[in-house]
PDB file of C-alpha atoms in Angstrom:
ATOM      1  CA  UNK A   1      10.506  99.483  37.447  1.00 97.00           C
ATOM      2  CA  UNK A   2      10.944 103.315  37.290  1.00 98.00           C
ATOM      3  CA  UNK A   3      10.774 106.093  35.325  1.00 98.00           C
ATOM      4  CA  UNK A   4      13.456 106.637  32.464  1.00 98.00           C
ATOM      5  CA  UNK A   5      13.858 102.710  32.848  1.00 98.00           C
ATOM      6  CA  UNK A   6      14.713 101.199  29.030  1.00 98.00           C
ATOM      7  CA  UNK A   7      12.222  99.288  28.001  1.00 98.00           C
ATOM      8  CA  UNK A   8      13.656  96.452  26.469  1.00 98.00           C
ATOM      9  CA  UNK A   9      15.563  95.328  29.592  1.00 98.00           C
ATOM     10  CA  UNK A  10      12.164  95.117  31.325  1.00 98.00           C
ATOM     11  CA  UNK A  11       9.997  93.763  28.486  1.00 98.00           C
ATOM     12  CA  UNK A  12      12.532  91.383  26.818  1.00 98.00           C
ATOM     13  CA  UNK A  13      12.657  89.280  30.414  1.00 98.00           C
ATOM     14  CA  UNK A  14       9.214  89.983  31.126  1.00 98.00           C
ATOM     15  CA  UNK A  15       8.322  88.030  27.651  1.00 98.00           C
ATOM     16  CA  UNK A  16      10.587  85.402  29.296  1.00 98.00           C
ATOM     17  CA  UNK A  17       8.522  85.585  33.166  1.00 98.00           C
ATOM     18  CA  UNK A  18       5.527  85.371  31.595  1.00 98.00           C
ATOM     19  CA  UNK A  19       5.831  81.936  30.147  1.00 98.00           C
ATOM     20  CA  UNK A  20       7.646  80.393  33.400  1.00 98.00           C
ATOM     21  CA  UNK A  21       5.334  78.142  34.984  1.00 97.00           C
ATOM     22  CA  UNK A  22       3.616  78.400  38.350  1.00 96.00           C
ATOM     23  CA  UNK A  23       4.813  82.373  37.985  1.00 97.00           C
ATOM     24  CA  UNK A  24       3.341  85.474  39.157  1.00 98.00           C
ATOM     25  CA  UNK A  25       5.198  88.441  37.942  1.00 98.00           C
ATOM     26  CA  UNK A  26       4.787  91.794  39.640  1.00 98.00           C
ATOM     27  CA  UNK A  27       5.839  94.843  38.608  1.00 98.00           C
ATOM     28  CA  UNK A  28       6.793  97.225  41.301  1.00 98.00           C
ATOM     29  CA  UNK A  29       7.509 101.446  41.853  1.00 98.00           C
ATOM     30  CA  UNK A  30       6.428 103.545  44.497  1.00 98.00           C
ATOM     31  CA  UNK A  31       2.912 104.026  43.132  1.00 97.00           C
ATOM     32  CA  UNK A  32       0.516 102.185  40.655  1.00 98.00           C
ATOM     33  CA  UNK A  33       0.557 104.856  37.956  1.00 97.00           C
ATOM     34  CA  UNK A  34       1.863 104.913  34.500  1.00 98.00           C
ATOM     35  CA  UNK A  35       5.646 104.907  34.599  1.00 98.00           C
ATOM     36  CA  UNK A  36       7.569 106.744  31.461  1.00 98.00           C
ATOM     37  CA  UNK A  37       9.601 104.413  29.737  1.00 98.00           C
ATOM     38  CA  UNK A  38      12.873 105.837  27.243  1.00 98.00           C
ATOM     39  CA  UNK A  39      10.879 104.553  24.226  1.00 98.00           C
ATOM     40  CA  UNK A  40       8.243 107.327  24.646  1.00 97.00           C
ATOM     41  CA  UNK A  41       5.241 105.234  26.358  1.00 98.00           C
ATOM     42  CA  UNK A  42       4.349 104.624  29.910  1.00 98.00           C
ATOM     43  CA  UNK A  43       4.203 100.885  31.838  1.00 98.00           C
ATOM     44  CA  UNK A  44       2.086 100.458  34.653  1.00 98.00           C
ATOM     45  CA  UNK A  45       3.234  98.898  37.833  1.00 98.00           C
ATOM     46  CA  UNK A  46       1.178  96.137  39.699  1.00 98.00           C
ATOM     47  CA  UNK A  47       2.379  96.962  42.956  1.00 98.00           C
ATOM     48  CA  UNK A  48       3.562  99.862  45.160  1.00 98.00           C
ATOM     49  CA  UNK A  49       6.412  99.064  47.414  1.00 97.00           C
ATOM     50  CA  UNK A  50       4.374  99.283  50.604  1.00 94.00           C
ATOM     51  CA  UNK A  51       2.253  96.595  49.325  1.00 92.00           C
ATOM     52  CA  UNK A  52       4.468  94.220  47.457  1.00 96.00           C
ATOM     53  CA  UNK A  53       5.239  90.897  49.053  1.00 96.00           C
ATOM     54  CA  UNK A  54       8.699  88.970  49.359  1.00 97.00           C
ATOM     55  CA  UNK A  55       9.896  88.214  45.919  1.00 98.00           C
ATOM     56  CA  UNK A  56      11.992  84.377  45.243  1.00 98.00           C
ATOM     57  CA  UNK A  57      13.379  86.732  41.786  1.00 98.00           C
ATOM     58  CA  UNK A  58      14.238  90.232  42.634  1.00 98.00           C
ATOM     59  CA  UNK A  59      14.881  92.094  39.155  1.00 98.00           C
ATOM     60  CA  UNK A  60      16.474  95.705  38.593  1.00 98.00           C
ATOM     61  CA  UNK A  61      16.328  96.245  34.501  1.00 98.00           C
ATOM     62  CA  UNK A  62      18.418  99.332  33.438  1.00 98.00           C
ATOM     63  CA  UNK A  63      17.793 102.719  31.592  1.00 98.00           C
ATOM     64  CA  UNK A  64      18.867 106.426  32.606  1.00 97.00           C
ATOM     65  CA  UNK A  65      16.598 106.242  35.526  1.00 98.00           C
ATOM     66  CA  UNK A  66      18.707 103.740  37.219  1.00 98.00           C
ATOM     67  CA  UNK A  67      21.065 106.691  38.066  1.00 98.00           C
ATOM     68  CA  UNK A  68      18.532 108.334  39.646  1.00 98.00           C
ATOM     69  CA  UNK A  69      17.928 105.717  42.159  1.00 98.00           C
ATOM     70  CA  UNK A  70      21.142 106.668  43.619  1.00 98.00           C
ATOM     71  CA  UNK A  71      19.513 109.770  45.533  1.00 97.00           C
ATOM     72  CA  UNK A  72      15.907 107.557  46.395  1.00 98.00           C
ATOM     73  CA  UNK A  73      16.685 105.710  49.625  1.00 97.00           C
ATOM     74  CA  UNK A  74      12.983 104.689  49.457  1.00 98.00           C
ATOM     75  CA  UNK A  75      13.877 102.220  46.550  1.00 98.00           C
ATOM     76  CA  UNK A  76      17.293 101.092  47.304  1.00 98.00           C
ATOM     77  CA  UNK A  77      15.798 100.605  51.103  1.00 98.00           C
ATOM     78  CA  UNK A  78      13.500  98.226  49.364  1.00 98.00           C
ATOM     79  CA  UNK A  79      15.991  96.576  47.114  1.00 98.00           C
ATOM     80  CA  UNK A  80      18.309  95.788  50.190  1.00 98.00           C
ATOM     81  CA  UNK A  81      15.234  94.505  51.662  1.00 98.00           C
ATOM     82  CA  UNK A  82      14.081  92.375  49.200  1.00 98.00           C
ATOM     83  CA  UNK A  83      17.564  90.983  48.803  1.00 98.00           C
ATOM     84  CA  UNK A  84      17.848  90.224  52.087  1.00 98.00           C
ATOM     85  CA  UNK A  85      15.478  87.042  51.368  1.00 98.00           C
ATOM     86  CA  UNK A  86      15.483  86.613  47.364  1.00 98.00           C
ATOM     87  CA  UNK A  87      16.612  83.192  46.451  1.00 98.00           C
ATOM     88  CA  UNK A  88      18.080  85.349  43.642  1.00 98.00           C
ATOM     89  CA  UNK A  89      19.108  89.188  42.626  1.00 98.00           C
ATOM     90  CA  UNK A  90      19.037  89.791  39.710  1.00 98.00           C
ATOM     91  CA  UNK A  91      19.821  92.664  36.830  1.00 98.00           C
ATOM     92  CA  UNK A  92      20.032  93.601  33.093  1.00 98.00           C
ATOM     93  CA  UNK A  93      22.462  96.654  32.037  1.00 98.00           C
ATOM     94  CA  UNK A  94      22.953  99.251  34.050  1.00 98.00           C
ATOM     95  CA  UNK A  95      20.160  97.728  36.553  1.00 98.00           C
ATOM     96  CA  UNK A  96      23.373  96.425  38.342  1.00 98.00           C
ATOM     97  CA  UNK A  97      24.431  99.867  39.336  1.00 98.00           C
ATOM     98  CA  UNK A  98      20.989 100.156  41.393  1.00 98.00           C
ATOM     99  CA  UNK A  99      22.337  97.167  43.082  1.00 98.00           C
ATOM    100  CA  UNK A 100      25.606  98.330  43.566  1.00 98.00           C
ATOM    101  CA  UNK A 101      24.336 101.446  45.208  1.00 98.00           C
ATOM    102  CA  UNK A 102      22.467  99.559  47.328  1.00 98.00           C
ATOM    103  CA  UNK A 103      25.639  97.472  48.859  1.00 98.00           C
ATOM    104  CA  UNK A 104      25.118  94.459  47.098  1.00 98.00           C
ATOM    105  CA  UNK A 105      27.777  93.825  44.928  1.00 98.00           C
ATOM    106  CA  UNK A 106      31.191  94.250  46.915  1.00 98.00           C
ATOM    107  CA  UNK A 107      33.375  91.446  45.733  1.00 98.00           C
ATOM    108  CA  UNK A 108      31.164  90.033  43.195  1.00 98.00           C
ATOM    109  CA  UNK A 109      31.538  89.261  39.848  1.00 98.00           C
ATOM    110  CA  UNK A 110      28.863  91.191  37.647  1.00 98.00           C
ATOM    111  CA  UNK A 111      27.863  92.835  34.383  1.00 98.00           C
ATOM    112  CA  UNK A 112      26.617  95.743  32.456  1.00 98.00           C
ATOM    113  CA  UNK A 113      25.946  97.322  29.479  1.00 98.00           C
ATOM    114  CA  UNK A 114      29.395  97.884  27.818  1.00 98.00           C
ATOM    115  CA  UNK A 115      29.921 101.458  28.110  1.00 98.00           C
ATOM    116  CA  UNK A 116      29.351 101.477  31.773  1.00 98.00           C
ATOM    117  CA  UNK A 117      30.853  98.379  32.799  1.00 98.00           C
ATOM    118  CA  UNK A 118      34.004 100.047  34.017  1.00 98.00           C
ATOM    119  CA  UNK A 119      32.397 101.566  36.717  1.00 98.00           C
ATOM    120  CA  UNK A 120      31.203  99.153  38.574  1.00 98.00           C
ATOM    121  CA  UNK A 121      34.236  98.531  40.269  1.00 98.00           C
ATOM    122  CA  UNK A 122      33.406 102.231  42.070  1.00 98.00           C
ATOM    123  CA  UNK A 123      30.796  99.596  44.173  1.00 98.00           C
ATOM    124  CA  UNK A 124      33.548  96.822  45.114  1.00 98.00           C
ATOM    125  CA  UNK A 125      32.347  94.908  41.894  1.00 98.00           C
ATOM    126  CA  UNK A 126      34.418  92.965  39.748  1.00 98.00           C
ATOM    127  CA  UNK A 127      32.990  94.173  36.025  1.00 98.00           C
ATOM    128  CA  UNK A 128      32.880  90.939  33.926  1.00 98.00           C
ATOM    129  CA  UNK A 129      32.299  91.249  30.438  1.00 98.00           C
ATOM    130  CA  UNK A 130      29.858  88.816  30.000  1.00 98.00           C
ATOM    131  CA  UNK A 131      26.868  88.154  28.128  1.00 98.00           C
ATOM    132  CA  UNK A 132      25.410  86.811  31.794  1.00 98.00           C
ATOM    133  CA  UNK A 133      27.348  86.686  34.927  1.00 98.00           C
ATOM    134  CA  UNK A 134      26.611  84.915  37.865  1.00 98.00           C
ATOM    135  CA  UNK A 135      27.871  84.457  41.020  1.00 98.00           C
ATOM    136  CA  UNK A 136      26.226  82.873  44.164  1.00 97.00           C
ATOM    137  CA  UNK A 137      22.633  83.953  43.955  1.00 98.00           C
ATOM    138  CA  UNK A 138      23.221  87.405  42.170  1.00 98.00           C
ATOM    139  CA  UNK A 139      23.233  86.850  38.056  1.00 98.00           C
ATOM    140  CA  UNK A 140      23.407  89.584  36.078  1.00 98.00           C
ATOM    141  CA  UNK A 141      22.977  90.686  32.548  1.00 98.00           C
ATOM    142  CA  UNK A 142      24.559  92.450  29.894  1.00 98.00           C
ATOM    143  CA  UNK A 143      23.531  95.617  27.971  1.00 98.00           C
ATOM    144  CA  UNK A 144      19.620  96.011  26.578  1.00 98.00           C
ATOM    145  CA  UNK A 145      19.247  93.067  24.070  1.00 98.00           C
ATOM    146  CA  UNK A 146      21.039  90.227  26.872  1.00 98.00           C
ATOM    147  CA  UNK A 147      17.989  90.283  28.830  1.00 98.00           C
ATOM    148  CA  UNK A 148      16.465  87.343  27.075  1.00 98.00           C
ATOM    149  CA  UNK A 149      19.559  85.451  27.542  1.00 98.00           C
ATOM    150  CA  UNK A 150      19.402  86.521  31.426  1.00 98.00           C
ATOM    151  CA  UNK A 151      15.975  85.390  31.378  1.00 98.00           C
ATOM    152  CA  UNK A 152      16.718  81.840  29.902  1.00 98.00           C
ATOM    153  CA  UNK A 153      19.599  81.172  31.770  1.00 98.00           C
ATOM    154  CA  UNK A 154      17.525  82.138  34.859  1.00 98.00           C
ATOM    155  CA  UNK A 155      14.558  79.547  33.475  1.00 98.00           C
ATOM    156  CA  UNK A 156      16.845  76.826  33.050  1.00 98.00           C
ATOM    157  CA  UNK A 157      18.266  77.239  36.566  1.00 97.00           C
ATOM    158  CA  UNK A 158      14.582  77.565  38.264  1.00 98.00           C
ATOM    159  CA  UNK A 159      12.938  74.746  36.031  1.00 98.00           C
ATOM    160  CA  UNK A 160      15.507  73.322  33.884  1.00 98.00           C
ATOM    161  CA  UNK A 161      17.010  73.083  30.531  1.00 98.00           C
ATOM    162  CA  UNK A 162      13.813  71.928  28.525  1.00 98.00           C
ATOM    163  CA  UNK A 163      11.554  74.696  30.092  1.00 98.00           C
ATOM    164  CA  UNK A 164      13.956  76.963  29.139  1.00 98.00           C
ATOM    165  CA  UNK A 165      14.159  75.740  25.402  1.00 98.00           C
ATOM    166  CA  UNK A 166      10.330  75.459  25.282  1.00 98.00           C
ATOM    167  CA  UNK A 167       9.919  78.980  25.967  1.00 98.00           C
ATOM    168  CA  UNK A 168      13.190  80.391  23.709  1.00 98.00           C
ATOM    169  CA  UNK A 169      10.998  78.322  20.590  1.00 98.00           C
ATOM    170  CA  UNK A 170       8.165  80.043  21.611  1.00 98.00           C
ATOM    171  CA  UNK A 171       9.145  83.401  21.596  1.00 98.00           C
ATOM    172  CA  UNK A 172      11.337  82.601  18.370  1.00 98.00           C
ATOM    173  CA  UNK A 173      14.431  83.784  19.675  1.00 98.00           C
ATOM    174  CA  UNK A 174      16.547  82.631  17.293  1.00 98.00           C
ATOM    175  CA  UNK A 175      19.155  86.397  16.247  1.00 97.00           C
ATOM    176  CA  UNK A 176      20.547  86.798  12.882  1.00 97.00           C
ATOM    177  CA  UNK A 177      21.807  90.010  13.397  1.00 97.00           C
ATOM    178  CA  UNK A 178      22.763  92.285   9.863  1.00 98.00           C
ATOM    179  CA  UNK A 179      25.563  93.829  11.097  1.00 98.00           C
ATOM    180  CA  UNK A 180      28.617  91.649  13.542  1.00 98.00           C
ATOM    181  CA  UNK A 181      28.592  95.328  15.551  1.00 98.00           C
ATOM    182  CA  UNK A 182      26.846  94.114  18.645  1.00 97.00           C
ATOM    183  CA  UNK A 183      29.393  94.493  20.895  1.00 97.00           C
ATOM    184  CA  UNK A 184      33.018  96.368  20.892  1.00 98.00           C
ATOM    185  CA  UNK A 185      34.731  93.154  20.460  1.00 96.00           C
ATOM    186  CA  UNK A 186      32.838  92.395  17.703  1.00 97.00           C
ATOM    187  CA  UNK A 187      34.229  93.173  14.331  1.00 97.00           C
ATOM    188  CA  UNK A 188      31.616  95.459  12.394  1.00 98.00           C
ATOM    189  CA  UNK A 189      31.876  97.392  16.031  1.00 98.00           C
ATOM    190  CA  UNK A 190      33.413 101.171  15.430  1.00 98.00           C
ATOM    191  CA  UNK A 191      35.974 101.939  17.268  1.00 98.00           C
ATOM    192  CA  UNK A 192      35.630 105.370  17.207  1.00 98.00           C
ATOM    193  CA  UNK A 193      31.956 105.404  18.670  1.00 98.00           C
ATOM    194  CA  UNK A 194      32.436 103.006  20.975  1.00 98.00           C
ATOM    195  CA  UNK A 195      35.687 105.596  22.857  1.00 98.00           C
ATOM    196  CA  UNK A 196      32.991 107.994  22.059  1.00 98.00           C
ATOM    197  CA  UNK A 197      30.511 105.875  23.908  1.00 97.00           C
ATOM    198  CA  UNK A 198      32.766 105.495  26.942  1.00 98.00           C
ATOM    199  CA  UNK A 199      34.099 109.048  27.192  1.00 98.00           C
ATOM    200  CA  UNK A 200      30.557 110.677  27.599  1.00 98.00           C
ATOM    201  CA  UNK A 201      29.340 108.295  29.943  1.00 98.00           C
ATOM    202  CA  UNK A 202      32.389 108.887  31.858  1.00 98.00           C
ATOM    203  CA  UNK A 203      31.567 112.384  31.932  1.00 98.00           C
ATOM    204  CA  UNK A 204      27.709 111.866  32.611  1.00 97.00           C
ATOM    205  CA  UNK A 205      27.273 109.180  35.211  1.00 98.00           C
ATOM    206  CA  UNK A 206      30.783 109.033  36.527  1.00 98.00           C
ATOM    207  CA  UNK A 207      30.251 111.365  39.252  1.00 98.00           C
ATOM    208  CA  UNK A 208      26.927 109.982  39.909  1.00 98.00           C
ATOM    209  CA  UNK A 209      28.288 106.389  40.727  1.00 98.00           C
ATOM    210  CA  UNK A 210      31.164 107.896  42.685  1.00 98.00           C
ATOM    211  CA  UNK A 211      28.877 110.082  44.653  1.00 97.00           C
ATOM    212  CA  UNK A 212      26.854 106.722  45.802  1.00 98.00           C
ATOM    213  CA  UNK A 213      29.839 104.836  46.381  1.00 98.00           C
ATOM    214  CA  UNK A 214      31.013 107.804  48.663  1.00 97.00           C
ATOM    215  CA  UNK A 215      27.491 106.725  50.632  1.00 95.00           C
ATOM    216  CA  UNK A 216      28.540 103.160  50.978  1.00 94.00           C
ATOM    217  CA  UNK A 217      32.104 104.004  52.538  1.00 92.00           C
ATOM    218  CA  UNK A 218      33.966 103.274  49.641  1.00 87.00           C
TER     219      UNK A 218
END
């Protein structure tokens, strides 16, 4: 976790973590103090870096603040590290661009929120516009709300299909959205907003992810 991170792609898989069996789920920054979340209310981590053991699930949710991991080497150092030996690396939204900036998507298929997708070919990806995208032992997530479909498609792989479903009727996760505007191929979807969308994070984090690919060689 880390500051600026959007909540929902850390709480929405977290709902998901907490009901796997046999689990421990740690939450992990440089410090154990509150960490400001977009939604306007702090999450504490369980676990600084210097004390957090080797994880099986290594998960980078997304948010603004994922940007700003480009420029801390202290938490992409420990990403790499962790990846290293993670049965699986994982993401939700822009979380894959912390990933990418810390080497470990060149030539792999992965996914992001819509409206940054594009640029995660800057870090040798190959964006896939995908609700969940994996490949090999990195699986990644869509934008904000796919989280608890990353979460259940990573249950079913760890524990199988009925642990999965036994959690999903749990938690009641059964959408029925209002609107069809969930996505810009879906119909109710503005066209209009979404160039919107794209243009100003173009101009916003653009620079950012080519500055960090610049790091990597690329």
């Amino acid at each position: 976790m880390f500051p600026q991170v959007t909540q929902l792609d850390l709480t929405g898989p977290a709902q998901v973590f907490a009901r796997m069996p046999d689990t421990e789920v740690v939450y992990v920054w440089h410090r154990i103090e509150p960490v400001p979340t977009d939604a306007g209310f702090a999450m504490l981590p369980t676990a600084a870096f210097a004390g957090a053991g080797q994880a099986d699930v290594l998960f980078v949710p997304g948010g603004k603040g994922s940007f700003d991991l480009f420029d801390d080497e202290v938490a992409l150092g420990f990403v790499r590290t962790q990846a290293e030996n993670a049965r699986y690396v994982t993401s939700v939204c822009t979380g894959s661009f912390a990933l990418g900036a810390a080497g470990l998507l060149t030539g792999r298929r992965a996914t992001s929120h819509w409206g940054s997708l594009h640029l995660l070919a800057e870090f040798g990806a190959i964006p896939t516009s995908e609700r969940v995208v994996r490949d090999g032992d990195v699986i990644t997530g869509a934008g904000v709300s796919s989280g608890i479909d990353f979460a259940l498609t990573l249950t079913a792989e760890l524990f199988g299909d009925n642990v999965a479903k036994r959690i999903q009727l749990g938690i009641e996760y059964d959408p029925a959205p209002p609107f069809d505007a969930g996505s810009p191929a879906r119909p109710d979807a503005d066209p209009g907003e979404v160039a919107r969308w794209i243009a100003g994070v173009d101009a916003a984090r653009g620079p950012l992810v080519r500055r960090a690919a610049a790091r990597l060689g690329r």
